[in-house]
Short mmCIF file of C-alpha atoms in Angstrom, two decimals:
data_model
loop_
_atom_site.label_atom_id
_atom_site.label_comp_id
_atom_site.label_asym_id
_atom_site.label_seq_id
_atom_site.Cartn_x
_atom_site.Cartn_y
_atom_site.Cartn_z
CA UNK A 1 30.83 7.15 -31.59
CA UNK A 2 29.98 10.60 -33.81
CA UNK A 3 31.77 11.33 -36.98
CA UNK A 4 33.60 15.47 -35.78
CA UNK A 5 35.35 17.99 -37.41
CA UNK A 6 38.62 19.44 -35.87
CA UNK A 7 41.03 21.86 -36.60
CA UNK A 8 44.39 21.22 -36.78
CA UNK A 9 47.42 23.96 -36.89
CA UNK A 10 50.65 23.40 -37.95
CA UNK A 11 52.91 25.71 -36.13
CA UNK A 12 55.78 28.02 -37.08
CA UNK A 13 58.40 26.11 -35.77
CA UNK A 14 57.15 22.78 -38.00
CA UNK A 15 56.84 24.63 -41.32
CA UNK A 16 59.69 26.20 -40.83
CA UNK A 17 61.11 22.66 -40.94
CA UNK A 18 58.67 22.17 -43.69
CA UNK A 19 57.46 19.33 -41.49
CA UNK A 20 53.38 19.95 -43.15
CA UNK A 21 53.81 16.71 -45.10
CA UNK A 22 54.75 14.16 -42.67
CA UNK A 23 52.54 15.89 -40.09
CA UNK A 24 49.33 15.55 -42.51
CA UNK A 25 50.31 12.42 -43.69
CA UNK A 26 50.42 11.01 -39.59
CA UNK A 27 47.13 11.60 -39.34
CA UNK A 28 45.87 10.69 -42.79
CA UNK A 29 47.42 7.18 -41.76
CA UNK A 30 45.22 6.49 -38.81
CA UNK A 31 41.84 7.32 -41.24
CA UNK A 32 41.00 10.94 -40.67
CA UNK A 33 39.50 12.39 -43.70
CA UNK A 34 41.06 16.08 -44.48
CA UNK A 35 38.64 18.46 -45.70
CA UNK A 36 40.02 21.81 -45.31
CA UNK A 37 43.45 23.37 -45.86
CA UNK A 38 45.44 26.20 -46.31
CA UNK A 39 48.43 27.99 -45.33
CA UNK A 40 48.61 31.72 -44.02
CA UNK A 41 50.34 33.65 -41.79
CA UNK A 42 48.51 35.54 -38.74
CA UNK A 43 48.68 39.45 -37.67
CA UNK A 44 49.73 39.55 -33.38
CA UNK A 45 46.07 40.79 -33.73
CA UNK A 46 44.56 37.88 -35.03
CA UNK A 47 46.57 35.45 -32.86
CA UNK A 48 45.69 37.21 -29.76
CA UNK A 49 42.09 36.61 -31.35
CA UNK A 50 42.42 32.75 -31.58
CA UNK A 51 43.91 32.16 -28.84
CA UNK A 52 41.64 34.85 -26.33
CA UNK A 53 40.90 31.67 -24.04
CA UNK A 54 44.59 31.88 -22.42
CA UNK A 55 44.41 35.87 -22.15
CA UNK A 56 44.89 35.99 -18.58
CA UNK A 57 47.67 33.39 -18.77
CA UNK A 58 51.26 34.18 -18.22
CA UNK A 59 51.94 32.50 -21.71
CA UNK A 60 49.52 34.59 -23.87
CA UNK A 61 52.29 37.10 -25.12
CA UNK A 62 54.78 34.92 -25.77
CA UNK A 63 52.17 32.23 -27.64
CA UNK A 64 50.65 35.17 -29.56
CA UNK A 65 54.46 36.49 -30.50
CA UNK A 66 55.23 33.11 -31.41
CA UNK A 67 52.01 32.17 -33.33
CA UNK A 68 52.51 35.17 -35.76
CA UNK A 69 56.48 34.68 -36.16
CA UNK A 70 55.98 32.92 -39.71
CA UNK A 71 53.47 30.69 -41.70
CA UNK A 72 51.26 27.94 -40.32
CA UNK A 73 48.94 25.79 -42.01
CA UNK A 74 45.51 25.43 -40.94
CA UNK A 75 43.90 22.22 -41.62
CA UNK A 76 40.21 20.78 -40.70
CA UNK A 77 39.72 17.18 -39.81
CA UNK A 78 36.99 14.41 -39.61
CA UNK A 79 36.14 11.57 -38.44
CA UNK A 80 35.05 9.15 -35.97
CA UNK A 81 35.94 11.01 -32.87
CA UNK A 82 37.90 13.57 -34.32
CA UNK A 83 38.67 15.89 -31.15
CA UNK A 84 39.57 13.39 -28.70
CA UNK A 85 41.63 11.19 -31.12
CA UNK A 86 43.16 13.60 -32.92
CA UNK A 87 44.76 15.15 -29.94
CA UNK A 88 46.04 12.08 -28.66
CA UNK A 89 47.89 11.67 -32.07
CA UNK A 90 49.23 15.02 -31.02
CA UNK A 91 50.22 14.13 -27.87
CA UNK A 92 51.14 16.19 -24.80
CA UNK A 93 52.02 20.29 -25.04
CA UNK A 94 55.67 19.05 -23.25
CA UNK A 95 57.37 17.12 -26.02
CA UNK A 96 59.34 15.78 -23.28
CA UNK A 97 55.92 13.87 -22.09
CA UNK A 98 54.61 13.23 -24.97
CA UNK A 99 54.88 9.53 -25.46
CA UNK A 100 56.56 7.90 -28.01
CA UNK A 101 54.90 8.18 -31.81
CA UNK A 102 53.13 11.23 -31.27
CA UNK A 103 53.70 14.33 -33.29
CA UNK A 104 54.83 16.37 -30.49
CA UNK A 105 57.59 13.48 -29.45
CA UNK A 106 58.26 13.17 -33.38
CA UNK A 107 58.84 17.27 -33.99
CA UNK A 108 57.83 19.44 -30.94
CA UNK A 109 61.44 21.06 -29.60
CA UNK A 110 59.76 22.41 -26.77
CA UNK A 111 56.96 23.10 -24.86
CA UNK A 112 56.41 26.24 -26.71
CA UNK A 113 57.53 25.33 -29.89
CA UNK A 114 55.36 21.96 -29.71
CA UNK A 115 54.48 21.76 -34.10
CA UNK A 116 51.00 21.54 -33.95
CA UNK A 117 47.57 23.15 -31.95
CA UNK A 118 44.44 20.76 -31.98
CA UNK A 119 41.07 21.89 -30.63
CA UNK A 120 40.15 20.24 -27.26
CA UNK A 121 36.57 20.42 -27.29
CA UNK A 122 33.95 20.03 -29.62
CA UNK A 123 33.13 23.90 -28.70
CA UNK A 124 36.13 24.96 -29.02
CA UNK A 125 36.42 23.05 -32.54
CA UNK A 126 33.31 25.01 -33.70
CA UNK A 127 35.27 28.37 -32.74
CA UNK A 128 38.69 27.51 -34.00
CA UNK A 129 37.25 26.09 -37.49
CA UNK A 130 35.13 29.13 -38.40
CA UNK A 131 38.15 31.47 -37.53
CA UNK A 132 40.35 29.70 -40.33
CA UNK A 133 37.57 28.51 -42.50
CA UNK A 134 34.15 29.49 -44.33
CA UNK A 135 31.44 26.64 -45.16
CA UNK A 136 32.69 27.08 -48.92
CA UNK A 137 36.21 26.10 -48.00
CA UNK A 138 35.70 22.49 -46.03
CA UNK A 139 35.24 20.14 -48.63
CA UNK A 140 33.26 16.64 -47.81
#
């Protein structure tokens, strides 16, 4: 097992609900240390920039439209695992499949509107935390 950083988003859809507590709070509660935060609100520009892996996808307007409709909060995780475990706390994109407990079954209303964005690989984690975050922000 390696001790990993992850980011975490908290979409529009769950702040709108102001659903940031509970949602941090879920994952404090299974021991995941949080050592970055903040809450901002991305440009079309910038979400088409975060999210250039699904480009060609028939999705990526409507994700990027979506994405910078209001405020999400950015948050960086760690611990043992972090990647792996922290998106199966998240569960699956369909709320509908996402089994019972998981923060997509808990507040996702859909499959686009689904609360939260995890990273899925440990390169992808690099990536999505240095978009959000500098070194000076993520606190140990």
């Amino acid at each position: 097992m390696s001790v990993e950083r992850t980011l975490m988003l908290v979409k529009p859809d769950a702040v709108k609900r102001n659903l940031e507590g509970k949602i941090i709070a879920h994952v404090q509660e299974k021991g995941f240390k949080l050592v970055a935060l903040k809450k901002l609100r991305l440009t079309k520009q910038q979400a088409e920039k975060f999210y250039y892996v699904h480009k060609e996808r028939p999705f990526f307007d409507e994700l990027t439209d979506f994405m910078s409709s209001g405020p999400i909060v950015a948050m960086v995780w760690e611990g043992e695992n972090a990647i792996s475990k922290i998106r199966e706390i998240m569960g699956a994109t369909n709320p509908e499949e996402a089994e019972e407990g998981t923060l997509r079954k808990l507040y996702g209303t859909s499959i686009g509107e689904n609360a939260v964005h995890g990273s899925d690989s440990k390169e992808s984690a690099a990536y999505e935390i240095l978009f959000f975050f500098s070194e000076l922000e993520i606190v140990e």
